Amino acid sequence: MAVGRRRKQHFGRIHAFSCGRASFKGDHSLIGGPGFSRVVYCNEPSIMEAIMSELPNIHLPLFSPTVSNVLPLVVVIGITMGKEALEDWKRKKQKSSAKIVITICFLQLKDIEVNNRKVKVHHGDGVFDNAKWRDLKVGDIVKVQKDEFFPADLILLSSSYEEAICYVETMNLDGETNLKLKQALDGTSHMHEDSSFQNFKAVIKCEDPNANLYSFVGGLHLEEQQYPLSPQQLLLRDSKLRNTDFIYGVVIFTGNDTKVMQNSTDPPSKRSKVEKRMDKLVYFLFFILVLLSFIGSIFFGISTSEDLENGTMRRWYLRPDDTTIYYDPKRAPVAAILHFLTAIMLYSYLIPISLYVSIEIVKVLQSGFINRDMHMYYEEADKPARARTSNLNEELGQVDTILSDKTGTLTCNSMEFIKCSVAGTAYGHGVTEVERALAGRKGSSLAQELTEEAHVEDSAEERTSIKGFNFIDERVTNGNWVNEPKADIIQKFLRLLAICHTAIPEVDEQTGRISYEAESPDEAAFVIAARELGFEFYERTQTSILLHEIDAISGGKVERCYELLNVLEFSSSRKRMSVIVRNEDGKLLLLCKGADSVMLERLAKSGREFEEKTKEHINEYADAGLRTLVLAYRELNEDEYNEFNMEFTEAKNSLSADLEDKLQNGVPECIDKLAQAGIKLWVLTGDKMETAINIGFACSLLRQGMKQIVISSETPEVKALEKDEDKSAVSTAFKASVLRQISGGKALLTQSSEDPEALALIIDGKSLTCALEDDVKDLFLELALGCASVICCRSSPKQKALVARLVKIKTGNTTLAIGDGANDVGMLQEADIGVGISGVEGMQAVMSSDIAIAQFRYLERLLLVHGHWCYRRMSSMAFSWECQAAYNDWYLTLYNVVFTSLAVIAMGVFDQDVSARLCVKFPLLYQEGVQNVLFSWFRILGWAFNGVISATLVFFFCIRAVESQAFRKGGEVVGMEILGTTMYTCVVWLVNCQMALPIHYFTYILHFFIWGGIIKWYIFLLAYGSLDPSTSTTAYKVFIEACAPAPFYWLLTLLVVISCLIPYFTYASIQLRFFPMYHQMIQCIRTDGQSDDLQYCKIGRQRSLRPTTVGYTARFEASKRFEEKPEGSYTAHFEASKRFEEKSEGSR
């Protein structure tokens, strides 16, 4: 059944482009050659030689059972498997709750439910029936309804509009909220009914499947005519149909051939750098184990072979003439091999197997703290933070670079009209996030002003909030603008907002309220602002725009009609949009809005009256993080219009309108803290360059005066060659142009090394494709790493993933990717850590992430607090593990599992070097993790050396002390069982005391587990020694009868423990006195009670902090450079510095 067409709108008169009229020159000449071999038989899918399957391959993990006779190893493997199974089950449960059906935990995202969606498919005779996405074939004709996703890559044939256009939302592909306008070819645009496809036959020849979202080359052969195809006719899978009742399209790519699937990447296995380094340590210890066993077995074999020579027994007491195979001199090589295997088992306790199970337990508990942190709970949406895997907790404390999406991650996917400047007068009291962040740093006057404005804003919020409108100024609202001195210009300004757009009004039949469907959020915000200020756009016809507007003379509402003559759309090269209309008085008006860089230079001399004031306001708005557009108009005479050639160089007047692409709450403050912590932030977005730059200013990644290195594909030489349509020449010249721009940026980088001013790199998607090629990517990365900010625009999902891979592999540093949409999945999976934001773009990013949060601002606490704590705790855990030799088998088995493990786990969960407040107050403390200070090879070797010294002291002190001394009252000397128990007691005491010394945040739990581990040892001795001798063997009654009654046992334990702790005390004292670490300096500040002294803390930061180049703090400092400081500030600075030096010396 056909759906009625929307004939009321004739977009051919609204839009200026000419769709479906591309030529077969240039790339289209390659059709049929290599890379352009796809042939599609429309409405005849059975002719296709191969049908691509929609379902992805299912990869099941293989588990090889590990069998061991060592109890700790069994426990380790069992607990690790249980923990991984639990996390997989939780992920599966979360996916199911998000309406994504998963049958196997390792299936790729979205496969089953998405492939079972239904769409109408032509089955012949003009009949369309529902079919599953997975059953679609290349060549099928499909009918997609409004607000449905496209099931495959389609070529648009026609739509419900007479002009065969449709609006497409590509948020899942590139993150953009702007609607894209598509139009079918002339040859198929008339097919508006189901029956039209009864006898439809056509052949499409096009390019092979590829990952490029922004290009397409093909041709359609219909009724002996050829029509060139372009991206204007391409509808991509995972895009959504908007503002259009239905479309008809032919399937050209399905399944893995679709561009969205071509942009997907396989999820890698992720492990933290600390864990990988621990693996290397275990490998090293295993090598030492094998080496010791090998050397020992060689000497054992030699000695055994010499025990019996010519009938003479050298070690007669071993009876080599009557022994087992283990000591048979005649089979010495076999005995050596058996000795090697025995030594492997005996020395296996050198490998801290149970360390892994303790780490797994600690990671799970740490994840629980992240999940239950109320400071990362988003109450409005009832969404807490979720650590979806516990494997990367400590990696959160080592992040060097953050790769962030823009739309929905930094911003709220909404645009608000907040301020404007008309005829040199600024209007609007709204406060942006950037202004709030700067308020506390620019003096009391601004803070007081913002407080007053916030009060006005809060009172205004009592009224019904309007999406897209946050303008507060009584001089303009409620029709009060008619009383302003420049009321006539304000009237033209508001009229321009209501007319210069391509939005479509939709009336709610129940309430009569008018809403707008616009191609972009900023265009919708302008039309809504005009409506709220008295100029309501309510109807669009083929040739006119109708408004309800306030009459400046009477003050009442009147209805006016403007004849719509032309619309000149916005483009990246023009950077402006214009309409030409005729008013009711017959005057021709050119209304234009665009970027200030192209608008101000087109002002006529008579229209520059307000130019300087407008420029001043534009700069102020940009500093406040607002996106600015300049509006202008000009009256045309009939002769000019008749000679209209789309080139206008003059304008009558200038005004400025300012939108806030609304940042999420706390984004500027979060970015500022991360910048102070030394973390670099890159923005990878699918938005246009202008939009990305505006957001860069809004969140203080960019600022006024910062030098921008722009690498663009829109260079004059490339454009000139494109006109010649020589593809090979264009490709060569384009690559040379990108290389030249990168080289120029590196030269500027070299020059700026002596200049403190920061640089920003901005690159578009086409140039990024070239920059990621093998012979260019190293140069590009070198330039990017030298810049304070990096913004990649028009980036495809695959480009985002490739950039993440490039930074991760080439730098070797930890990368974190954060995003909220399906287009960010590849980037999240490729980075070391993927953080998904549960925003408005669905749950795809969250389902593919390692950690999920609700707002970008929570990243500050996640990294600076939880990341720092987890990294420090895991490093301390690894160093707190020592393996000593004791002689009873159960002593060895339970040493790491029972007597010391709980204390290590407690330290790994609860210890804090500084509080959460100080972690945020001193962000550079985070650099200890980035630089891996706490788990460096130097510290590893240092702790290993400390372990060797401790082991040596324990062994020789115990041996020398008891070998010739009477141990009991009867004068008996010790045996092996007493020596082993004494040594083991010293080890248990020493290890637990060693763990207690570095702890800075003692809790009852820590006290309980550390000292409880020692108590458990004595309880074990009592319980185990009371068992039957056949069970307890050498431990039978050893504590009750031998050790406990002997004072020498207790004195020796005390002496050995103190002696072994002296080297650590000596090193720690020297290090604290002469080489204090940054967290120790902060501890001094806290201990001395100076944490609230701003000047004192500032000096403390300066001792270890490098100057920040991005963030609102850097923006504020840059603005202060040219201001003169009062003498008092220098005095306070000097006194604070002196106090800090004195306190630091005293605390050391």
mmCIF file of N, CA and C in Angstrom, residues 120-190:
data_model
loop_
_atom_site.group_PDB
_atom_site.id
_atom_site.type_symbol
_atom_site.label_atom_id
_atom_site.label_comp_id
_atom_site.label_asym_id
_atom_site.label_seq_id
_atom_site.Cartn_x
_atom_site.Cartn_y
_atom_site.Cartn_z
ATOM 1 N N LYS A 120 10.918 -3.762 4.299
ATOM 2 C CA LYS A 120 10.064 -4.142 3.167
ATOM 3 C C LYS A 120 10.923 -4.355 1.921
ATOM 4 N N VAL A 121 10.745 -5.527 1.281
ATOM 5 C CA VAL A 121 11.526 -5.903 0.095
ATOM 6 C C VAL A 121 10.569 -6.240 -1.036
ATOM 7 N N HIS A 122 10.927 -5.821 -2.254
ATOM 8 C CA HIS A 122 10.087 -6.095 -3.423
ATOM 9 C C HIS A 122 10.209 -7.555 -3.822
ATOM 10 N N HIS A 123 9.073 -8.252 -3.873
ATOM 11 C CA HIS A 123 9.059 -9.665 -4.244
ATOM 12 C C HIS A 123 8.409 -9.904 -5.603
ATOM 13 N N GLY A 124 8.250 -8.852 -6.366
ATOM 14 C CA GLY A 124 7.657 -8.989 -7.694
ATOM 15 C C GLY A 124 6.245 -8.466 -7.759
ATOM 16 N N ASP A 125 5.829 -8.086 -8.967
ATOM 17 C CA ASP A 125 4.465 -7.595 -9.220
ATOM 18 C C ASP A 125 4.131 -6.364 -8.399
ATOM 19 N N GLY A 126 5.163 -5.594 -8.029
ATOM 20 C CA GLY A 126 4.907 -4.357 -7.294
ATOM 21 C C GLY A 126 4.509 -4.565 -5.858
ATOM 22 N N VAL A 127 4.773 -5.745 -5.297
ATOM 23 C CA VAL A 127 4.387 -6.067 -3.917
ATOM 24 C C VAL A 127 5.636 -6.050 -3.031
ATOM 25 N N PHE A 128 5.555 -5.338 -1.917
ATOM 26 C CA PHE A 128 6.646 -5.268 -0.947
ATOM 27 C C PHE A 128 6.221 -5.979 0.335
ATOM 28 N N ASP A 129 7.001 -6.967 0.756
ATOM 29 C CA ASP A 129 6.734 -7.702 1.990
ATOM 30 C C ASP A 129 7.938 -7.584 2.924
ATOM 31 N N ASN A 130 7.670 -7.826 4.215
ATOM 32 C CA ASN A 130 8.748 -7.755 5.206
ATOM 33 C C ASN A 130 9.730 -8.908 5.030
ATOM 34 N N ALA A 131 11.008 -8.593 5.189
ATOM 35 C CA ALA A 131 12.075 -9.598 5.148
ATOM 36 C C ALA A 131 13.147 -9.188 6.137
ATOM 37 N N LYS A 132 13.874 -10.183 6.656
ATOM 38 C CA LYS A 132 14.947 -9.891 7.604
ATOM 39 C C LYS A 132 16.155 -9.314 6.892
ATOM 40 N N TRP A 133 16.884 -8.479 7.632
ATOM 41 C CA TRP A 133 18.087 -7.873 7.053
ATOM 42 C C TRP A 133 19.056 -8.941 6.548
ATOM 43 N N ARG A 134 19.171 -10.022 7.291
ATOM 44 C CA ARG A 134 20.161 -11.036 6.946
ATOM 45 C C ARG A 134 19.828 -11.744 5.640
ATOM 46 N N ASP A 135 18.561 -11.637 5.186
ATOM 47 C CA ASP A 135 18.151 -12.299 3.956
ATOM 48 C C ASP A 135 18.264 -11.399 2.738
ATOM 49 N N LEU A 136 18.707 -10.171 2.926
ATOM 50 C CA LEU A 136 18.825 -9.260 1.791
ATOM 51 C C LEU A 136 19.928 -9.720 0.847
ATOM 52 N N LYS A 137 19.704 -9.468 -0.440
ATOM 53 C CA LYS A 137 20.680 -9.816 -1.469
ATOM 54 C C LYS A 137 20.992 -8.574 -2.298
ATOM 55 N N VAL A 138 22.168 -8.566 -2.844
ATOM 56 C CA VAL A 138 22.558 -7.470 -3.719
ATOM 57 C C VAL A 138 21.603 -7.434 -4.913
ATOM 58 N N GLY A 139 21.022 -6.280 -5.184
ATOM 59 C CA GLY A 139 20.055 -6.120 -6.263
ATOM 60 C C GLY A 139 18.628 -6.012 -5.782
ATOM 61 N N ASP A 140 18.365 -6.346 -4.512
ATOM 62 C CA ASP A 140 17.011 -6.217 -3.973
ATOM 63 C C ASP A 140 16.571 -4.761 -3.953
ATOM 64 N N ILE A 141 15.282 -4.549 -4.210
ATOM 65 C CA ILE A 141 14.670 -3.224 -4.057
ATOM 66 C C ILE A 141 14.000 -3.190 -2.684
ATOM 67 N N VAL A 142 14.359 -2.223 -1.849
ATOM 68 C CA VAL A 142 13.805 -2.134 -0.500
ATOM 69 C C VAL A 142 13.084 -0.803 -0.326
ATOM 70 N N LYS A 143 12.157 -0.804 0.621
ATOM 71 C CA LYS A 143 11.402 0.398 0.974
ATOM 72 C C LYS A 143 11.622 0.663 2.463
ATOM 73 N N VAL A 144 12.220 1.786 2.769
ATOM 74 C CA VAL A 144 12.554 2.139 4.144
ATOM 75 C C VAL A 144 11.629 3.262 4.594
ATOM 76 N N GLN A 145 11.025 3.090 5.770
ATOM 77 C CA GLN A 145 10.085 4.068 6.306
ATOM 78 C C GLN A 145 10.817 5.105 7.161
ATOM 79 N N LYS A 146 10.122 6.166 7.473
ATOM 80 C CA LYS A 146 10.659 7.251 8.289
ATOM 81 C C LYS A 146 11.135 6.729 9.640
ATOM 82 N N ASP A 147 12.296 7.220 10.079
ATOM 83 C CA ASP A 147 12.936 6.896 11.362
ATOM 84 C C ASP A 147 13.437 5.459 11.435
ATOM 85 N N GLU A 148 13.525 4.773 10.295
ATOM 86 C CA GLU A 148 14.113 3.447 10.255
ATOM 87 C C GLU A 148 15.569 3.534 9.798
ATOM 88 N N PHE A 149 16.369 2.535 10.205
ATOM 89 C CA PHE A 149 17.752 2.451 9.752
ATOM 90 C C PHE A 149 17.807 1.777 8.388
ATOM 91 N N PHE A 150 18.789 2.157 7.601
ATOM 92 C CA PHE A 150 18.993 1.505 6.312
ATOM 93 C C PHE A 150 19.641 0.141 6.551
ATOM 94 N N PRO A 151 19.089 -0.938 5.959
ATOM 95 C CA PRO A 151 19.570 -2.288 6.274
ATOM 96 C C PRO A 151 20.864 -2.671 5.557
ATOM 97 N N ALA A 152 21.243 -1.934 4.557
ATOM 98 C CA ALA A 152 22.459 -2.211 3.791
ATOM 99 C C ALA A 152 22.849 -0.909 3.102
ATOM 100 N N ASP A 153 23.912 -0.941 2.352
ATOM 101 C CA ASP A 153 24.269 0.231 1.539
ATOM 102 C C ASP A 153 23.366 0.250 0.307
ATOM 103 N N LEU A 154 22.646 1.351 0.143
ATOM 104 C CA LEU A 154 21.638 1.459 -0.907
ATOM 105 C C LEU A 154 21.968 2.584 -1.868
ATOM 106 N N ILE A 155 21.432 2.472 -3.066
ATOM 107 C CA ILE A 155 21.380 3.593 -4.001
ATOM 108 C C ILE A 155 19.957 4.119 -3.986
ATOM 109 N N LEU A 156 19.797 5.394 -3.692
ATOM 110 C CA LEU A 156 18.477 6.019 -3.610
ATOM 111 C C LEU A 156 17.844 6.076 -5.005
ATOM 112 N N LEU A 157 16.633 5.519 -5.106
ATOM 113 C CA LEU A 157 15.902 5.553 -6.376
ATOM 114 C C LEU A 157 14.838 6.638 -6.384
ATOM 115 N N SER A 158 14.095 6.767 -5.269
ATOM 116 C CA SER A 158 13.063 7.797 -5.181
ATOM 117 C C SER A 158 12.637 7.920 -3.732
ATOM 118 N N SER A 159 11.779 8.905 -3.451
ATOM 119 C CA SER A 159 11.321 9.128 -2.081
ATOM 120 C C SER A 159 9.899 9.646 -2.095
ATOM 121 N N SER A 160 9.373 9.937 -0.923
ATOM 122 C CA SER A 160 8.011 10.446 -0.812
ATOM 123 C C SER A 160 7.903 11.878 -1.315
ATOM 124 N N TYR A 161 9.026 12.553 -1.462
ATOM 125 C CA TYR A 161 9.006 13.912 -1.998
ATOM 126 C C TYR A 161 9.013 13.869 -3.523
ATOM 127 N N GLU A 162 8.368 14.829 -4.123
ATOM 128 C CA GLU A 162 8.276 14.872 -5.582
ATOM 129 C C GLU A 162 9.645 15.035 -6.225
ATOM 130 N N GLU A 163 10.549 15.736 -5.517
ATOM 131 C CA GLU A 163 11.891 15.935 -6.053
ATOM 132 C C GLU A 163 12.814 14.761 -5.754
ATOM 133 N N ALA A 164 12.290 13.711 -5.112
ATOM 134 C CA ALA A 164 13.046 12.488 -4.805
ATOM 135 C C ALA A 164 14.235 12.770 -3.901
ATOM 136 N N ILE A 165 14.027 13.647 -2.926
ATOM 137 C CA ILE A 165 15.081 13.908 -1.949
ATOM 138 C C ILE A 165 14.719 13.230 -0.631
ATOM 139 N N CYS A 166 15.697 13.108 0.242
ATOM 140 C CA CYS A 166 15.442 12.589 1.585
ATOM 141 C C CYS A 166 16.500 13.132 2.533
ATOM 142 N N TYR A 167 16.166 13.135 3.803
ATOM 143 C CA TYR A 167 17.093 13.562 4.846
ATOM 144 C C TYR A 167 17.631 12.322 5.566
ATOM 145 N N VAL A 168 18.933 12.324 5.824
ATOM 146 C CA VAL A 168 19.589 11.170 6.424
ATOM 147 C C VAL A 168 20.377 11.625 7.648
ATOM 148 N N GLU A 169 20.234 10.892 8.732
ATOM 149 C CA GLU A 169 21.018 11.143 9.940
ATOM 150 C C GLU A 169 22.151 10.109 10.006
ATOM 151 N N THR A 170 23.372 10.585 10.050
ATOM 152 C CA THR A 170 24.546 9.703 10.009
ATOM 153 C C THR A 170 25.277 9.671 11.345
ATOM 154 N N MET A 171 24.552 9.863 12.436
ATOM 155 C CA MET A 171 25.184 9.951 13.746
ATOM 156 C C MET A 171 25.991 8.694 14.078
ATOM 157 N N ASN A 172 25.493 7.526 13.706
ATOM 158 C CA ASN A 172 26.194 6.285 14.020
ATOM 159 C C ASN A 172 27.470 6.112 13.205
ATOM 160 N N LEU A 173 27.609 6.866 12.132
ATOM 161 C CA LEU A 173 28.784 6.729 11.272
ATOM 162 C C LEU A 173 29.854 7.751 11.592
ATOM 163 N N ASP A 174 29.455 9.018 11.685
ATOM 164 C CA ASP A 174 30.453 10.064 11.885
ATOM 165 C C ASP A 174 30.188 10.923 13.109
ATOM 166 N N GLY A 175 29.130 10.609 13.888
ATOM 167 C CA GLY A 175 28.849 11.379 15.095
ATOM 168 C C GLY A 175 28.147 12.691 14.854
ATOM 169 N N GLU A 176 27.903 13.047 13.597
ATOM 170 C CA GLU A 176 27.274 14.340 13.297
ATOM 171 C C GLU A 176 25.773 14.271 13.521
ATOM 172 N N THR A 177 25.244 15.318 14.122
ATOM 173 C CA THR A 177 23.800 15.416 14.292
ATOM 174 C C THR A 177 23.141 16.122 13.113
ATOM 175 N N ASN A 178 23.933 16.759 12.259
ATOM 176 C CA ASN A 178 23.378 17.425 11.085
ATOM 177 C C ASN A 178 22.732 16.412 10.150
ATOM 178 N N LEU A 179 21.603 16.764 9.608
ATOM 179 C CA LEU A 179 20.945 15.896 8.634
ATOM 180 C C LEU A 179 21.572 16.119 7.261
ATOM 181 N N LYS A 180 21.843 15.015 6.569
ATOM 182 C CA LYS A 180 22.419 15.092 5.220
ATOM 183 C C LYS A 180 21.291 14.994 4.211
ATOM 184 N N LEU A 181 21.359 15.801 3.173
ATOM 185 C CA LEU A 181 20.335 15.820 2.131
ATOM 186 C C LEU A 181 20.797 14.962 0.959
ATOM 187 N N LYS A 182 19.994 14.002 0.559
ATOM 188 C CA LYS A 182 20.292 13.135 -0.573
ATOM 189 C C LYS A 182 19.209 13.313 -1.637
ATOM 190 N N GLN A 183 19.563 13.079 -2.908
ATOM 191 C CA GLN A 183 18.580 13.184 -3.985
ATOM 192 C C GLN A 183 18.841 12.114 -5.022
ATOM 193 N N ALA A 184 17.773 11.502 -5.493
ATOM 194 C CA ALA A 184 17.879 10.426 -6.473
ATOM 195 C C ALA A 184 18.163 10.987 -7.856
ATOM 196 N N LEU A 185 18.464 10.092 -8.781
ATOM 197 C CA LEU A 185 18.697 10.476 -10.172
ATOM 198 C C LEU A 185 17.381 10.873 -10.840
ATOM 199 N N ASP A 186 17.499 11.667 -11.891
ATOM 200 C CA ASP A 186 16.293 12.077 -12.623
ATOM 201 C C ASP A 186 15.570 10.874 -13.222
ATOM 202 N N GLY A 187 16.338 9.868 -13.639
ATOM 203 C CA GLY A 187 15.732 8.729 -14.325
ATOM 204 C C GLY A 187 14.847 7.875 -13.431
ATOM 205 N N THR A 188 15.034 7.944 -12.109
ATOM 206 C CA THR A 188 14.219 7.128 -11.199
ATOM 207 C C THR A 188 13.387 7.969 -10.236
ATOM 208 N N SER A 189 13.494 9.280 -10.308
ATOM 209 C CA SER A 189 12.866 10.151 -9.304
ATOM 210 C C SER A 189 11.350 10.127 -9.368
ATOM 211 N N HIS A 190 10.765 9.645 -10.489
ATOM 212 C CA HIS A 190 9.302 9.656 -10.645
ATOM 213 C C HIS A 190 8.641 8.428 -10.035
#
